[in-house]
Amino acid sequence: MAITVVGSVAFDSIETPAGKRERCLGGAATYFSLSASFFTQVRVIAVVGDDFGRRQQAVFDVRNIDTQGIEHTAGKSFFWEGSYLENLNEAKTHITDLNVFATFEPKIPDAYRDSDFLFLANIDPVLQRRVREAMPDVKLVAGDTMNYWIKGHRPALLEVLKGLDILLINDTEVKMLASNNNLVQAARAVMAMGPRLLVVKHGEYGATLFHGSTTAEGSEHTFRAPALPLEEVVDPTGAGDSFAGGFFGYLAAQPRLTPASFRHAMFYGSVMGSFACERFGTERLQALTREEIDTRFKQFRELTHLD
Amino acid sequence: MAITVVGSVAFDSIETPAGKRERCLGGAATYFSLSASFFTQVRVIAVVGDDFGRRQQAVFDVRNIDTQGIEHTAGKSFFWEGSYLENLNEAKTHITDLNVFATFEPKIPDAYRDSDFLFLANIDPVLQRRVREAMPDVKLVAGDTMNYWIKGHRPALLEVLKGLDILLINDTEVKMLASNNNLVQAARAVMAMGPRLLVVKHGEYGATLFHGSTTAEGSEHTFRAPALPLEEVVDPTGAGDSFAGGFFGYLAAQPRLTPASFRHAMFYGSVMGSFACERFGTERLQALTREEIDTRFKQFRELTHLD
């Protein structure tokens, strides 16, 4: 089943201990859709400027991603510059230029309206809510957010959470959103805000899925997927969005959703996140094959399973 | 098969967000032996002062731990005071009084000499080496250390590492020991110093076992055990030693050691570490049953296994 994703398509300048890249294609919607495209049909809603040309378009075309919802407008695309020189787990932002994104009014192409899955990537919660309300018939809605919206746009974000089935955020964010430093307690508080499923990403330590009412004993309603211990993390940019793409893309491809589907989805999320880190920007996702994905899935099983 | 452990038996004063305890029984050898005693016969080598009385002795006796190697001497036992008010993952040390430990000369009772397994808990590497050399016929030797010895006693520590089959340390320590911030690279460097197996503990994120030559792809020679997401971490003191006790105790109880034994041992280590955190000091380990251990082992399997 098709996924519609709304989010940023951007240019990123990135510096990591492994090197530098200037103005490579980035943005949450870009990473998400490249990653999910290995599992299902993906449709993107975003806005770009004059600097988004044939080379950038080709990255989506090669993966057969529907881009009729990417609006082209005068001006420059969203630009982000950041580095990971001291800490590979957390970007230091140098520049955020919203550019054409500052006045973005998401428009949903008619051809997208039969999408069964909707992903609200990390953008202004006011926009997330607008897209959610414009697509009332979707079967499953997942979303992401970040510390900036949690701190400064809480009321709008809380409205978005009410309309989500699944929220994917990181450790720091779930604790900030719940004002609680215990992961299990914070997860329960966030699920009470709307989403019935919560995926908490732990960076190099994997991710935890919380579902249903978490008990004191914990594990009955949780599932942990590992991350692959990597010899070299070249660039962690987009790892979280790639995780979301693998997770949600896998779910969208299933004939029906069982508890086992969600466990497998967690593994596919981790698999896609691990690939994203291996090269700068979207380079690794662009060069990836489904066979490599399945091989790594097996590695993840060996990494964690007793027998 | 019996395990001989050398390490500290101490009194700890601990403050955590959950409360305070004054002078409760602690020390690496105490946590290790209580934990391992659920799996196999344990024999302790340590030194205590006049303050170690019948109540403390009873804690070992109840678990049928052989304490004839605990030397009683005039003076006070090792005392540690610390808190975890800001960060549950890292203790802030207020007081370390070595007391009778300052002049400790480990003596190995004759009855311990047929031990097949030896655990060198976190003490001065000079003492660790002396015990290792006094027991040349053991089949498997594991050990622990800490940042203090890595920073200030490196040559003595490197001598100990040469005589170890398995080293169990945490994330920060393995990176410090290898002077390398990448976990996989650091693990390889530390294994080149002696131990053919390395267990890296990640606190609330579980632990990773590295064995053999780690490849660029990683997972073929690694295994990740999760930690249980806990509703409340009452007191993390001794969690790492309890992990080591579960890990090494399980191994010592196996008729032969296969790759699967080590994976199961990692899970039992995580299980015992999770129990240790649930109450202050050794309280939870003292009240534990083998049935609870097996129930939690099953929870860990459900927490991580796809099917």
Coordinates of C-alpha atoms in Angstrom, one line a residue:
Chain A
M1 CA 0.0 0.0 0.0
A2 CA 1.2 3.5 -0.8
I3 CA 2.7 5.9 1.7
T4 CA 2.3 9.7 1.5
V5 CA 5.1 11.6 3.3
V6 CA 5.2 15.3 4.0
G7 CA 8.4 16.8 5.1
S8 CA 11.5 18.6 4.0
V9 CA 13.5 18.2 0.8
A10 CA 16.7 20.2 1.4
F11 CA 20.3 20.8 0.8
D12 CA 22.8 19.9 3.6
S13 CA 26.4 20.9 4.2
I14 CA 27.8 18.3 6.6
E15 CA 31.1 17.9 8.4
T16 CA 32.0 14.7 10.3
P17 CA 35.3 13.2 11.4
A18 CA 35.2 11.3 8.1
G19 CA 35.2 14.5 5.9
K20 CA 33.0 17.2 4.4
R21 CA 30.2 17.5 1.9
E22 CA 28.8 20.8 0.5
R23 CA 25.1 21.1 -0.4
C24 CA 24.2 17.4 -0.8
L25 CA 20.6 16.4 -1.2
G26 CA 19.0 15.9 2.2
G27 CA 15.9 16.6 4.2
A28 CA 13.7 14.3 6.3
A29 CA 11.3 13.5 3.4
T30 CA 14.2 12.6 1.1
Y31 CA 15.7 10.1 3.5
F32 CA 12.4 8.7 4.5
S33 CA 11.2 8.2 0.9
L34 CA 14.4 6.7 -0.4
S35 CA 14.4 4.2 2.5
A36 CA 10.7 3.3 2.3
S37 CA 10.9 3.0 -1.5
F38 CA 12.7 -0.4 -1.1
F39 CA 9.4 -1.7 0.4
T40 CA 6.5 0.1 -1.1
Q41 CA 5.2 3.0 -3.3
V42 CA 6.1 6.4 -1.8
R43 CA 4.5 9.8 -2.6
V44 CA 6.2 13.0 -1.4
I45 CA 4.7 16.4 -0.4
A46 CA 7.3 19.1 -0.1
V47 CA 8.5 22.4 -1.5
V48 CA 11.8 23.1 -3.3
G49 CA 13.4 26.2 -4.9
D50 CA 15.2 26.9 -8.2
D51 CA 18.3 25.1 -7.0
F52 CA 16.5 21.7 -7.1
G53 CA 17.3 20.6 -10.6
R54 CA 17.4 17.5 -12.7
R55 CA 20.2 15.8 -10.7
Q56 CA 18.2 16.0 -7.5
Q57 CA 15.0 14.9 -9.3
A58 CA 16.8 11.9 -10.7
V59 CA 17.5 10.6 -7.2
F60 CA 13.8 10.2 -6.6
D61 CA 13.1 9.0 -10.1
V62 CA 15.6 6.2 -9.9
R63 CA 13.7 4.8 -6.9
N64 CA 10.3 5.3 -8.6
I65 CA 9.2 7.8 -6.0
D66 CA 6.1 9.8 -6.9
T67 CA 7.2 13.5 -6.7
Q68 CA 4.1 15.3 -8.2
G69 CA 3.5 16.6 -4.7
I70 CA 6.9 18.4 -4.6
E71 CA 6.0 22.0 -5.4
H72 CA 8.6 24.1 -7.3
T73 CA 8.7 27.7 -6.4
A74 CA 11.0 30.7 -6.9
G75 CA 13.8 31.1 -4.4
K76 CA 16.1 28.7 -2.6
S77 CA 15.4 25.3 -1.1
F78 CA 15.7 24.6 2.6
F79 CA 19.4 24.6 3.6
W80 CA 21.0 23.1 6.7
E81 CA 24.6 23.2 7.7
G82 CA 25.9 21.1 10.6
S83 CA 28.8 19.1 12.0
Y84 CA 29.4 16.1 14.2
L85 CA 33.0 16.7 15.0
E86 CA 32.7 16.2 18.8
N87 CA 29.8 13.9 19.0
L88 CA 28.6 11.5 16.3
N89 CA 25.3 11.1 18.1
E90 CA 24.3 14.7 18.0
A91 CA 24.6 17.3 15.2
K92 CA 25.8 20.8 16.0
T93 CA 23.7 23.1 13.8
H94 CA 25.5 26.0 12.2
I95 CA 22.9 27.3 9.7
T96 CA 19.2 26.7 9.2
D97 CA 17.8 28.6 6.2
L98 CA 14.1 27.8 5.8
N99 CA 14.0 29.7 2.5
V100 CA 11.0 28.5 0.4
F101 CA 9.9 26.3 3.4
A102 CA 9.1 29.5 5.4
T103 CA 5.9 29.9 3.4
F104 CA 5.2 26.3 2.6
E105 CA 1.5 25.5 2.2
P106 CA 1.2 21.7 1.6
K107 CA -1.0 20.7 -1.2
I108 CA -2.1 17.1 -1.7
P109 CA -2.4 15.9 -5.3
D110 CA -5.6 14.0 -6.0
A111 CA -3.5 11.0 -7.0
Y112 CA -2.2 10.8 -3.4
R113 CA -5.7 10.7 -1.8
D114 CA -6.0 6.9 -1.9
S115 CA -2.8 6.4 0.2
D116 CA -3.4 4.1 3.1
F117 CA -0.3 5.2 5.1
L118 CA 0.7 8.7 6.0
F119 CA 4.0 9.8 7.4
L120 CA 4.4 13.3 8.9
A121 CA 8.1 13.9 8.9
N122 CA 9.7 16.4 11.2
I123 CA 8.2 19.8 10.2
D124 CA 6.1 22.5 11.9
P125 CA 3.3 20.7 13.7
V126 CA 0.8 23.2 12.2
L127 CA 1.7 21.8 8.8
Q128 CA 1.6 18.2 10.0
R129 CA -1.9 18.7 11.4
R130 CA -3.1 20.4 8.2
V131 CA -2.0 17.4 6.1
R132 CA -3.4 14.9 8.6
E133 CA -6.8 16.6 8.5
A134 CA -6.7 16.8 4.7
M135 CA -6.3 13.0 4.6
P136 CA -8.9 11.7 7.1
D137 CA -9.2 8.3 5.4
V138 CA -5.7 6.9 5.8
K139 CA -5.4 3.7 7.8
L140 CA -2.2 4.3 9.7
V141 CA -0.5 7.6 10.5
A142 CA 3.0 7.9 11.9
G143 CA 5.1 11.0 12.7
D144 CA 8.3 12.4 13.9
T145 CA 9.2 15.7 15.6
M146 CA 12.2 17.3 17.3
N147 CA 13.3 19.2 20.4
Y148 CA 12.6 22.6 18.7
W149 CA 8.9 21.9 18.3
I150 CA 8.7 20.2 21.7
K151 CA 10.1 23.2 23.5
G152 CA 8.6 26.1 21.6
H153 CA 5.4 24.8 19.9
R154 CA 4.0 22.4 22.4
P155 CA 0.2 23.2 22.0
A156 CA 0.4 22.7 18.2
L157 CA 2.4 19.5 18.7
L158 CA -0.1 18.1 21.2
E159 CA -2.8 18.5 18.6
V160 CA -0.7 16.5 16.1
L161 CA -0.1 13.7 18.6
K162 CA -3.8 13.2 19.1
G163 CA -4.0 12.2 15.4
L164 CA -1.1 9.8 15.4
D165 CA -1.1 6.0 15.6
I166 CA 2.7 5.9 15.8
L167 CA 5.3 8.4 17.0
L168 CA 9.0 7.9 16.3
I169 CA 11.3 10.1 18.3
N170 CA 14.6 9.8 20.1
D171 CA 15.5 9.2 23.7
T172 CA 16.1 12.8 24.6
E173 CA 12.9 13.9 22.9
V174 CA 10.6 11.4 24.6
K175 CA 12.0 12.4 28.0
M176 CA 11.7 16.1 27.1
L177 CA 8.1 15.7 25.9
A178 CA 7.1 13.8 29.0
S179 CA 9.3 15.9 31.4
N180 CA 10.4 12.6 32.9
N181 CA 13.9 11.1 32.8
N182 CA 12.8 7.4 33.1
L183 CA 12.3 5.9 29.6
V184 CA 9.5 3.6 30.6
Q185 CA 7.5 6.3 32.5
A186 CA 8.2 8.8 29.8
A187 CA 7.0 6.4 27.1
R188 CA 3.7 5.8 29.0
A189 CA 3.1 9.5 29.4
V190 CA 3.7 10.2 25.7
M191 CA 1.4 7.3 24.6
A192 CA -1.3 8.9 26.8
M193 CA -1.0 12.0 24.5
G194 CA -2.3 10.1 21.5
P195 CA -0.1 7.6 19.8
R196 CA -0.8 3.9 20.7
L197 CA 2.6 2.9 19.5
L198 CA 5.9 4.6 20.3
V199 CA 9.3 4.0 18.7
V200 CA 12.2 5.5 20.7
K201 CA 15.5 5.6 18.8
H202 CA 18.7 5.2 20.8
G203 CA 21.2 6.0 18.1
E204 CA 24.1 3.5 18.2
Y205 CA 22.2 1.4 20.7
G206 CA 19.2 0.6 18.6
A207 CA 15.5 1.4 19.3
T208 CA 12.7 0.4 21.5
L209 CA 9.0 -0.2 20.5
F210 CA 6.5 0.5 23.2
H211 CA 3.0 -0.7 22.6
G212 CA -0.1 -1.0 24.7
S213 CA 0.0 -0.5 28.4
T214 CA 3.5 -0.9 29.6
T215 CA 3.7 -3.0 32.8
A216 CA 6.1 -2.6 35.7
E217 CA 7.9 -5.7 34.5
G218 CA 8.4 -4.0 31.1
S219 CA 9.1 -6.5 28.5
E220 CA 5.7 -7.9 27.7
H221 CA 4.8 -4.7 25.8
T222 CA 8.2 -3.6 24.6
F223 CA 10.5 -4.8 21.8
R224 CA 14.1 -3.8 21.4
A225 CA 15.9 -3.8 18.0
P226 CA 19.7 -3.5 18.0
A227 CA 21.8 -1.2 16.0
L228 CA 24.7 -2.7 14.1
P229 CA 28.1 -2.0 15.7
L230 CA 29.7 -0.1 12.8
E231 CA 33.4 0.1 12.1
E232 CA 33.0 3.6 10.8
V233 CA 30.0 6.0 11.1
V234 CA 30.7 8.3 8.1
D235 CA 27.7 10.5 8.5
P236 CA 24.7 10.0 10.9
T237 CA 22.6 12.6 9.1
G238 CA 19.2 11.1 8.1
A239 CA 19.7 7.9 10.1
G240 CA 16.5 8.5 12.1
D241 CA 14.5 9.3 8.9
S242 CA 15.9 6.2 7.2
F243 CA 14.9 4.2 10.2
A244 CA 11.4 5.6 9.9
G245 CA 11.3 4.8 6.2
G246 CA 12.3 1.2 6.7
F247 CA 9.9 0.7 9.6
F248 CA 6.9 2.3 8.0
G249 CA 7.7 1.1 4.5
Y250 CA 7.9 -2.5 5.7
L251 CA 4.5 -2.1 7.5
A252 CA 2.9 -0.7 4.4
A253 CA 4.0 -3.7 2.4
Q254 CA 2.3 -6.2 4.7
P255 CA -1.1 -7.8 3.8
R256 CA -2.0 -7.4 7.5
L257 CA -0.4 -6.0 10.6
T258 CA 0.4 -8.5 13.4
P259 CA 2.6 -8.1 16.5
A260 CA 5.3 -9.9 14.5
S261 CA 5.0 -7.3 11.7
F262 CA 5.9 -4.6 14.1
R263 CA 8.9 -6.5 15.4
H264 CA 10.1 -7.1 11.9
A265 CA 9.5 -3.5 11.1
M266 CA 11.7 -2.5 14.0
F267 CA 14.5 -4.6 12.5
Y268 CA 14.1 -3.2 9.0
G269 CA 14.1 0.3 10.5
S270 CA 17.5 -0.4 12.2
V271 CA 18.8 -2.0 9.0
M272 CA 18.0 1.1 7.0
G273 CA 19.4 3.4 9.7
S274 CA 22.7 1.4 9.7
F275 CA 23.1 1.8 5.9
A276 CA 22.4 5.5 6.0
C277 CA 25.4 6.1 8.3
E278 CA 27.9 4.3 6.0
R279 CA 28.3 7.2 3.5
F280 CA 27.7 10.9 3.3
G281 CA 24.1 12.1 2.8
T282 CA 21.9 9.8 0.8
E283 CA 24.9 8.2 -1.1
R284 CA 24.5 4.8 0.5
L285 CA 20.7 4.6 0.2
Q286 CA 21.0 5.6 -3.5
A287 CA 23.5 2.7 -4.1
L288 CA 21.6 0.1 -2.1
T289 CA 19.9 -3.1 -3.3
R290 CA 17.1 -5.1 -1.8
E291 CA 19.5 -8.1 -1.5
E292 CA 21.8 -6.1 0.7
I293 CA 18.9 -5.2 2.9
D294 CA 17.9 -8.8 3.3
T295 CA 21.5 -9.9 4.0
R296 CA 21.8 -7.3 6.7
F297 CA 18.4 -8.2 8.2
K298 CA 19.9 -11.7 8.7
Q299 CA 22.9 -10.2 10.3
F300 CA 20.7 -8.4 12.8
R301 CA 18.9 -11.6 13.6
E302 CA 22.3 -13.4 14.3
L303 CA 23.4 -10.4 16.3
T304 CA 20.5 -10.7 18.7
H305 CA 19.0 -14.2 18.6
L306 CA 20.0 -17.0 21.0
D307 CA 19.6 -19.9 18.6
Chain B
M1 CA 32.4 -26.1 38.0
A2 CA 33.6 -23.8 40.8
I3 CA 34.5 -20.2 40.3
T4 CA 37.1 -18.5 42.5
V5 CA 36.6 -14.7 42.6
V6 CA 39.0 -12.1 44.0
G7 CA 37.8 -8.6 44.7
S8 CA 36.4 -6.2 47.2
V9 CA 33.9 -7.0 50.0
A10 CA 32.9 -3.6 51.3
F11 CA 30.4 -1.2 52.9
D12 CA 28.7 1.3 50.6
S13 CA 26.7 4.4 51.4
I14 CA 24.6 5.2 48.5
E15 CA 22.2 8.0 47.5
T16 CA 20.0 7.8 44.4
P17 CA 16.8 9.6 43.4
A18 CA 14.9 6.7 45.1
G19 CA 16.5 7.3 48.5
K20 CA 19.5 6.7 50.7
R21 CA 21.3 3.7 52.4
E22 CA 24.1 3.9 54.9
R23 CA 26.8 1.3 55.0
C24 CA 25.1 -1.5 53.2
L25 CA 27.1 -4.6 52.2
G26 CA 28.7 -4.0 48.9
G27 CA 31.9 -4.6 46.9
A28 CA 32.5 -6.1 43.5
A29 CA 33.2 -9.6 44.8
T30 CA 30.0 -9.5 46.9
Y31 CA 27.8 -8.7 43.9
F32 CA 29.6 -11.0 41.7
S33 CA 29.4 -14.0 44.0
L34 CA 25.8 -13.5 45.0
S35 CA 24.9 -13.3 41.3
A36 CA 27.0 -16.3 40.2
S37 CA 25.8 -18.4 43.2
F38 CA 22.5 -19.0 41.4
F39 CA 24.4 -20.9 38.8
T40 CA 27.4 -22.6 40.3
Q41 CA 29.7 -23.0 43.4
V42 CA 31.5 -19.7 44.2
R43 CA 34.6 -19.2 46.3
V44 CA 35.7 -15.7 47.4
I45 CA 39.1 -14.2 48.1
A46 CA 38.9 -10.8 49.9
V47 CA 39.8 -9.0 53.1
V48 CA 37.4 -7.4 55.6
G49 CA 37.8 -5.6 58.9
D50 CA 36.2 -5.8 62.4
D51 CA 33.0 -4.2 61.1
F52 CA 32.2 -7.3 59.0
G53 CA 30.1 -9.3 61.3
R54 CA 27.6 -12.2 61.5
R55 CA 24.9 -10.3 59.6
Q56 CA 27.3 -9.7 56.6
Q57 CA 28.6 -13.3 56.8
A58 CA 25.1 -14.6 56.7
V59 CA 24.4 -13.0 53.3
F60 CA 27.2 -15.3 51.8
D61 CA 26.1 -18.3 53.9
V62 CA 22.5 -18.2 52.7
R63 CA 23.7 -18.5 49.1
N64 CA 26.2 -21.3 50.0
I65 CA 29.2 -19.2 49.0
D66 CA 32.6 -20.4 50.2
T67 CA 34.1 -17.6 52.2
Q68 CA 37.2 -19.3 53.7
G69 CA 39.3 -17.1 51.4
I70 CA 37.9 -13.9 53.1
E71 CA 40.6 -12.8 55.5
H72 CA 39.5 -11.0 58.7
T73 CA 41.9 -8.4 59.9
A74 CA 42.0 -5.6 62.5
G75 CA 40.7 -2.3 61.1
K76 CA 37.8 -1.2 59.0
S77 CA 36.5 -2.8 55.7
F78 CA 36.8 -1.0 52.4
F79 CA 34.2 1.8 52.4
W80 CA 32.7 3.7 49.5
E81 CA 30.2 6.5 49.4
G82 CA 28.6 7.8 46.2
S83 CA 25.5 9.2 44.6
Y84 CA 23.6 9.0 41.4
L85 CA 21.5 12.1 41.8
E86 CA 22.2 13.7 38.4
N87 CA 22.9 10.7 36.3
L88 CA 21.8 7.1 37.1
N89 CA 24.3 5.8 34.6
E90 CA 27.4 7.1 36.4
A91 CA 28.2 7.2 40.1
K92 CA 29.7 10.3 41.6
T93 CA 32.2 9.1 44.2
H94 CA 32.3 11.1 47.5
I95 CA 34.5 8.9 49.6
T96 CA 36.8 5.9 48.9
D97 CA 38.4 4.5 52.1
L98 CA 40.6 1.5 51.2
N99 CA 41.1 0.7 54.9
V100 CA 42.2 -2.9 55.3
F101 CA 42.3 -3.2 51.5
A102 CA 45.3 -0.9 51.3
T103 CA 47.6 -3.7 52.5
F104 CA 45.7 -6.7 51.0
E105 CA 47.8 -9.7 50.2
P106 CA 45.5 -12.2 48.5
K107 CA 46.0 -15.8 49.9
I108 CA 44.5 -18.7 48.1
P109 CA 43.1 -21.5 50.3
D110 CA 44.1 -24.9 49.2
A111 CA 40.5 -25.9 48.8
Y112 CA 40.1 -23.3 46.1
R113 CA 43.0 -24.7 44.0
D114 CA 40.8 -27.0 41.9
S115 CA 38.6 -24.1 40.7
D116 CA 38.2 -24.3 36.9
F117 CA 37.0 -20.7 36.6
L118 CA 38.7 -17.6 37.9
F119 CA 37.2 -14.1 38.0
L120 CA 39.4 -11.1 38.7
A121 CA 37.0 -8.4 39.9
N122 CA 37.9 -4.7 39.7
I123 CA 40.9 -4.3 42.1
D124 CA 44.6 -3.2 41.7
P125 CA 45.9 -5.0 38.6
V126 CA 49.0 -5.9 40.6
L127 CA 46.8 -8.1 42.9
Q128 CA 44.8 -9.4 39.9
R129 CA 48.0 -10.6 38.3
R130 CA 49.3 -12.2 41.5
V131 CA 46.1 -14.3 41.9
R132 CA 46.2 -15.2 38.2
E133 CA 49.8 -16.4 38.5
A134 CA 49.0 -18.4 41.7
M135 CA 46.2 -20.3 39.8
P136 CA 47.9 -21.3 36.6
D137 CA 45.7 -24.3 36.0
V138 CA 42.3 -22.6 35.7
K139 CA 40.5 -23.3 32.4
L140 CA 38.9 -19.9 31.9
V141 CA 39.9 -16.5 33.4
A142 CA 37.7 -13.4 33.2
G143 CA 38.3 -10.0 34.6
D144 CA 37.0 -6.4 35.1
T145 CA 38.8 -3.1 35.6
M146 CA 37.9 0.6 35.8
N147 CA 39.0 4.0 34.5
Y148 CA 41.2 4.6 37.6
W149 CA 43.5 1.7 36.7
I150 CA 43.3 2.4 32.9
K151 CA 44.5 6.0 33.5
G152 CA 47.0 5.6 36.2
H153 CA 48.2 1.9 36.2
R154 CA 48.4 1.0 32.5
P155 CA 51.6 -1.1 32.5
A156 CA 50.3 -3.3 35.3
L157 CA 46.9 -3.6 33.7
L158 CA 48.4 -4.6 30.3
E159 CA 50.1 -7.5 32.1
V160 CA 46.8 -8.6 33.5
L161 CA 45.1 -8.4 30.1
K162 CA 47.7 -10.8 28.6
G163 CA 46.4 -13.5 31.1
L164 CA 42.7 -13.0 30.5
D165 CA 40.4 -15.0 28.3
I166 CA 37.5 -12.6 28.8
L167 CA 37.4 -8.9 29.7
L168 CA 34.2 -7.3 30.9
I169 CA 34.2 -3.5 30.9
N170 CA 31.9 -0.6 30.0
D171 CA 31.7 1.6 26.9
T172 CA 33.7 4.5 28.3
E173 CA 36.4 2.1 29.6
V174 CA 37.0 0.2 26.4
K175 CA 37.3 3.5 24.4
M176 CA 39.7 4.9 27.0
L177 CA 41.8 1.7 27.1
A178 CA 42.1 1.7 23.3
S179 CA 42.3 5.6 22.9
N180 CA 39.6 5.2 20.2
N181 CA 36.1 6.5 20.2
N182 CA 34.6 3.9 17.7
L183 CA 33.3 0.9 19.6
V184 CA 34.2 -1.7 17.0
Q185 CA 37.7 -0.4 16.5
A186 CA 38.3 0.0 20.2
A187 CA 37.1 -3.6 20.8
R188 CA 39.5 -4.9 18.2
A189 CA 42.4 -3.0 19.8
V190 CA 41.6 -4.3 23.3
M191 CA 41.3 -7.9 22.1
A192 CA 44.8 -7.5 20.6
M193 CA 46.0 -6.8 24.2
G194 CA 45.1 -10.3 25.3
P195 CA 41.5 -11.3 25.9
R196 CA 40.0 -13.3 23.1
L197 CA 36.5 -12.3 24.2
L198 CA 35.3 -8.9 25.2
V199 CA 32.0 -7.9 26.8
V200 CA 31.2 -4.2 26.6
K201 CA 28.5 -3.1 29.0
H202 CA 26.2 -0.2 27.8
G203 CA 24.2 0.3 31.0
E204 CA 20.5 0.7 30.2
Y205 CA 21.2 -0.3 26.6
G206 CA 22.5 -3.7 27.3
A207 CA 25.8 -5.2 26.4
T208 CA 27.8 -6.4 23.3
L209 CA 30.0 -9.5 23.1
F210 CA 32.9 -9.3 20.7
H211 CA 34.6 -12.5 19.8
G212 CA 37.3 -13.5 17.3
S213 CA 38.3 -11.1 14.5
T214 CA 35.7 -8.5 14.1
T215 CA 34.9 -7.9 10.4
A216 CA 34.0 -4.6 8.8
E217 CA 30.4 -5.8 8.5
G218 CA 30.4 -6.3 12.3
S219 CA 27.7 -8.7 13.3
E220 CA 29.2 -12.1 12.4
H221 CA 31.5 -11.8 15.4
T222 CA 29.3 -9.8 17.8
F223 CA 26.3 -10.5 19.9
R224 CA 24.0 -7.9 21.5
A225 CA 22.1 -8.6 24.7
P226 CA 19.4 -6.0 25.7
A227 CA 18.8 -4.5 29.1
L228 CA 15.3 -4.5 30.4
P229 CA 13.6 -1.1 30.2
L230 CA 13.0 -0.6 33.9
E231 CA 10.1 1.4 35.4
E232 CA 12.4 2.5 38.2
V233 CA 16.1 2.1 38.6
V234 CA 16.4 2.2 42.4
D235 CA 20.2 1.8 42.7
P236 CA 22.6 0.9 39.8
T237 CA 25.4 0.0 42.2
G238 CA 26.8 -3.4 41.5
A239 CA 24.8 -3.9 38.2
G240 CA 28.0 -4.5 36.3
D241 CA 29.4 -7.0 38.8
S242 CA 26.0 -8.8 38.9
F243 CA 26.1 -8.9 35.1
A244 CA 29.6 -10.5 35.3
G245 CA 28.3 -13.0 37.9
G246 CA 25.4 -14.1 35.8
F247 CA 27.5 -14.3 32.7
F248 CA 30.5 -16.2 34.2
G249 CA 28.3 -18.2 36.6
Y250 CA 26.2 -19.5 33.7
L251 CA 29.3 -20.4 31.7
A252 CA 30.8 -22.3 34.6
A253 CA 27.7 -24.4 34.9
Q254 CA 27.8 -25.6 31.3
P255 CA 29.2 -29.1 30.4
R256 CA 31.0 -27.5 27.4
L257 CA 31.3 -24.1 26.0
T258 CA 29.7 -23.5 22.6
P259 CA 29.0 -20.2 20.7
A260 CA 25.4 -20.6 22.0
S261 CA 26.6 -20.8 25.6
F262 CA 28.2 -17.4 25.3
R263 CA 25.0 -15.9 23.8
H264 CA 22.9 -17.4 26.6
A265 CA 25.5 -16.2 29.1
M266 CA 25.1 -12.6 27.8
F267 CA 21.4 -12.9 28.4
Y268 CA 21.9 -14.2 32.0
G269 CA 24.3 -11.4 32.6
S270 CA 21.7 -8.8 31.5
V271 CA 19.0 -10.6 33.6
M272 CA 21.1 -10.4 36.8
G273 CA 22.1 -6.8 36.1
S274 CA 18.5 -5.9 35.8
F275 CA 17.6 -7.4 39.1
A276 CA 20.5 -5.7 40.9
C277 CA 19.1 -2.3 40.0
E278 CA 15.6 -2.9 41.4
R279 CA 16.5 -2.3 45.1
F280 CA 19.3 -0.8 47.1
G281 CA 22.6 -2.6 47.4
T282 CA 22.4 -6.4 47.3
E283 CA 18.8 -6.5 48.6
R284 CA 17.2 -7.7 45.4
L285 CA 19.9 -10.4 44.8
Q286 CA 19.4 -11.7 48.3
A287 CA 15.7 -12.1 47.9
L288 CA 15.9 -13.6 44.4
T289 CA 14.9 -17.1 43.3
R290 CA 16.0 -19.2 40.4
E291 CA 12.5 -19.3 39.1
E292 CA 12.4 -15.5 38.9
I293 CA 15.7 -15.6 36.9
D294 CA 14.2 -18.0 34.4
T295 CA 11.0 -16.0 34.0
R296 CA 13.0 -12.9 33.3
F297 CA 15.2 -14.8 30.9
K298 CA 12.1 -15.6 28.9
Q299 CA 11.1 -11.9 29.0
F300 CA 14.4 -11.0 27.5
R301 CA 13.9 -13.4 24.7
E302 CA 10.5 -11.9 24.0
L303 CA 11.9 -8.5 24.2
T304 CA 14.4 -9.2 21.4
H305 CA 13.3 -12.2 19.3
L306 CA 11.3 -11.8 16.1
D307 CA 9.2 -14.9 16.3

